[in-house]
């Protein structure tokens, strides 16, 4: 019986380790990241605004956050120069009839309850 498989590729063909697409991943990743950042900047911040919560929901979430010492994120009605609502994140320290005090990096910030638009609590 004779061997019908006589094809033998060139030694350089099977010794060369072509990295193919792998060598281009760094280029693609930087371009992809740039495009994603550009797309993110194109969307209007107004489209991403949080919903307005009623005062009962805000009060309930603030009391939950203070009783469990969970981190809370408070969004207020004031907007910055980019037309995004200002947010504060930290632990709720104190709640009184007109304001709430939130602490972030040992810096307390007092926020009027009338200004609060939305409250979210981690691990809720």
Short mmCIF file of C-alpha atoms in Angstrom, two decimals:
data_model
loop_
_atom_site.label_atom_id
_atom_site.label_comp_id
_atom_site.label_asym_id
_atom_site.label_seq_id
_atom_site.Cartn_x
_atom_site.Cartn_y
_atom_site.Cartn_z
CA UNK A 1 0.00 0.00 0.00
CA UNK A 2 1.37 3.40 -0.94
CA UNK A 3 1.05 6.61 1.00
CA UNK A 4 -1.34 8.97 -0.81
CA UNK A 5 -0.65 11.88 1.51
CA UNK A 6 2.46 13.37 0.00
CA UNK A 7 1.75 17.04 0.70
CA UNK A 8 4.26 18.52 3.13
CA UNK A 9 3.88 22.27 3.82
CA UNK A 10 6.88 24.51 3.86
CA UNK A 11 8.67 24.50 7.15
CA UNK A 12 8.22 28.29 7.50
CA UNK A 13 4.44 27.87 7.17
CA UNK A 14 4.12 25.64 10.18
CA UNK A 15 6.90 27.17 12.29
CA UNK A 16 5.71 30.81 12.10
CA UNK A 17 3.31 31.58 14.92
CA UNK A 18 0.97 34.19 13.42
CA UNK A 19 -0.67 36.11 16.24
CA UNK A 20 -3.36 37.27 13.82
CA UNK A 21 -5.95 39.50 15.45
CA UNK A 22 -4.31 39.39 18.88
CA UNK A 23 -1.73 41.98 17.89
CA UNK A 24 -4.55 44.42 17.01
CA UNK A 25 -6.56 44.09 20.25
CA UNK A 26 -4.88 47.09 21.88
CA UNK A 27 -5.76 49.25 18.91
CA UNK A 28 -9.36 48.04 18.83
CA UNK A 29 -9.84 48.45 22.58
CA UNK A 30 -8.65 52.07 22.63
CA UNK A 31 -10.85 52.96 19.64
CA UNK A 32 -13.81 51.15 21.17
CA UNK A 33 -13.36 52.94 24.50
CA UNK A 34 -13.09 56.30 22.76
CA UNK A 35 -16.27 55.61 20.78
CA UNK A 36 -18.15 54.50 23.91
CA UNK A 37 -17.10 57.70 25.74
CA UNK A 38 -18.14 59.80 22.75
CA UNK A 39 -21.56 58.10 22.59
CA UNK A 40 -22.03 58.62 26.33
CA UNK A 41 -21.36 62.36 25.98
CA UNK A 42 -23.90 62.68 23.15
CA UNK A 43 -26.88 61.66 25.26
CA UNK A 44 -28.67 64.47 26.97
CA UNK A 45 -28.37 64.41 30.77
CA UNK A 46 -32.04 65.37 30.97
CA UNK A 47 -32.91 61.96 29.49
CA UNK A 48 -31.03 60.32 32.35
CA UNK A 49 -32.60 62.26 35.18
CA UNK A 50 -33.96 60.22 38.08
CA UNK A 51 -37.66 60.10 38.72
CA UNK A 52 -39.22 62.47 41.22
CA UNK A 53 -40.17 60.56 44.36
CA UNK A 54 -42.97 61.65 46.64
CA UNK A 55 -42.12 62.94 50.12
CA UNK A 56 -43.35 59.77 51.84
CA UNK A 57 -40.99 57.57 49.78
CA UNK A 58 -38.08 59.95 50.39
CA UNK A 59 -38.76 59.96 54.14
CA UNK A 60 -39.06 56.16 54.28
CA UNK A 61 -35.79 55.63 52.38
CA UNK A 62 -33.92 58.18 54.50
CA UNK A 63 -35.09 56.54 57.72
CA UNK A 64 -34.18 53.11 56.37
CA UNK A 65 -30.70 54.36 55.45
CA UNK A 66 -30.09 55.90 58.87
CA UNK A 67 -31.36 52.85 60.77
CA UNK A 68 -29.26 50.36 58.76
CA UNK A 69 -26.22 52.64 58.24
CA UNK A 70 -26.33 51.84 54.53
CA UNK A 71 -24.90 54.23 51.98
CA UNK A 72 -27.53 56.47 50.42
CA UNK A 73 -27.46 58.51 47.22
CA UNK A 74 -29.50 61.70 47.29
CA UNK A 75 -30.33 63.55 44.09
CA UNK A 76 -31.51 67.15 44.47
CA UNK A 77 -33.42 69.43 42.13
CA UNK A 78 -30.49 71.82 41.54
CA UNK A 79 -28.51 71.24 38.35
CA UNK A 80 -24.85 71.88 37.54
CA UNK A 81 -23.42 73.52 34.41
CA UNK A 82 -23.84 70.25 32.46
CA UNK A 83 -27.57 70.29 33.31
CA UNK A 84 -27.18 67.22 35.50
CA UNK A 85 -28.88 67.00 38.86
CA UNK A 86 -26.50 67.25 41.80
CA UNK A 87 -26.05 64.05 43.78
CA UNK A 88 -24.63 63.37 47.21
CA UNK A 89 -23.55 59.94 48.39
CA UNK A 90 -22.68 58.85 51.90
CA UNK A 91 -24.12 57.79 55.24
CA UNK A 92 -27.14 59.61 56.63
CA UNK A 93 -26.14 61.20 59.92
CA UNK A 94 -29.20 63.15 60.98
CA UNK A 95 -32.75 63.83 59.87
CA UNK A 96 -34.85 66.67 61.24
CA UNK A 97 -38.11 68.29 60.12
CA UNK A 98 -36.56 70.42 57.39
CA UNK A 99 -33.22 68.86 56.42
CA UNK A 100 -31.02 65.81 56.29
CA UNK A 101 -27.28 65.61 56.95
CA UNK A 102 -25.24 63.22 54.82
CA UNK A 103 -21.58 62.43 55.54
CA UNK A 104 -19.05 61.56 52.84
CA UNK A 105 -15.34 61.25 53.70
CA UNK A 106 -16.04 62.74 57.16
CA UNK A 107 -17.49 65.89 55.57
CA UNK A 108 -21.11 66.59 56.55
CA UNK A 109 -23.47 68.18 54.04
CA UNK A 110 -26.86 69.52 55.09
CA UNK A 111 -29.59 69.21 52.43
CA UNK A 112 -33.05 70.71 52.64
CA UNK A 113 -35.83 68.13 52.37
CA UNK A 114 -37.61 70.39 49.86
CA UNK A 115 -34.67 70.05 47.45
CA UNK A 116 -34.55 66.24 47.48
CA UNK A 117 -35.76 64.73 44.25
CA UNK A 118 -34.71 61.10 44.63
CA UNK A 119 -33.13 58.82 47.23
CA UNK A 120 -31.61 55.42 46.61
CA UNK A 121 -30.15 53.15 49.27
CA UNK A 122 -27.56 50.46 48.69
CA UNK A 123 -28.61 46.90 49.62
CA UNK A 124 -32.26 47.93 49.58
#
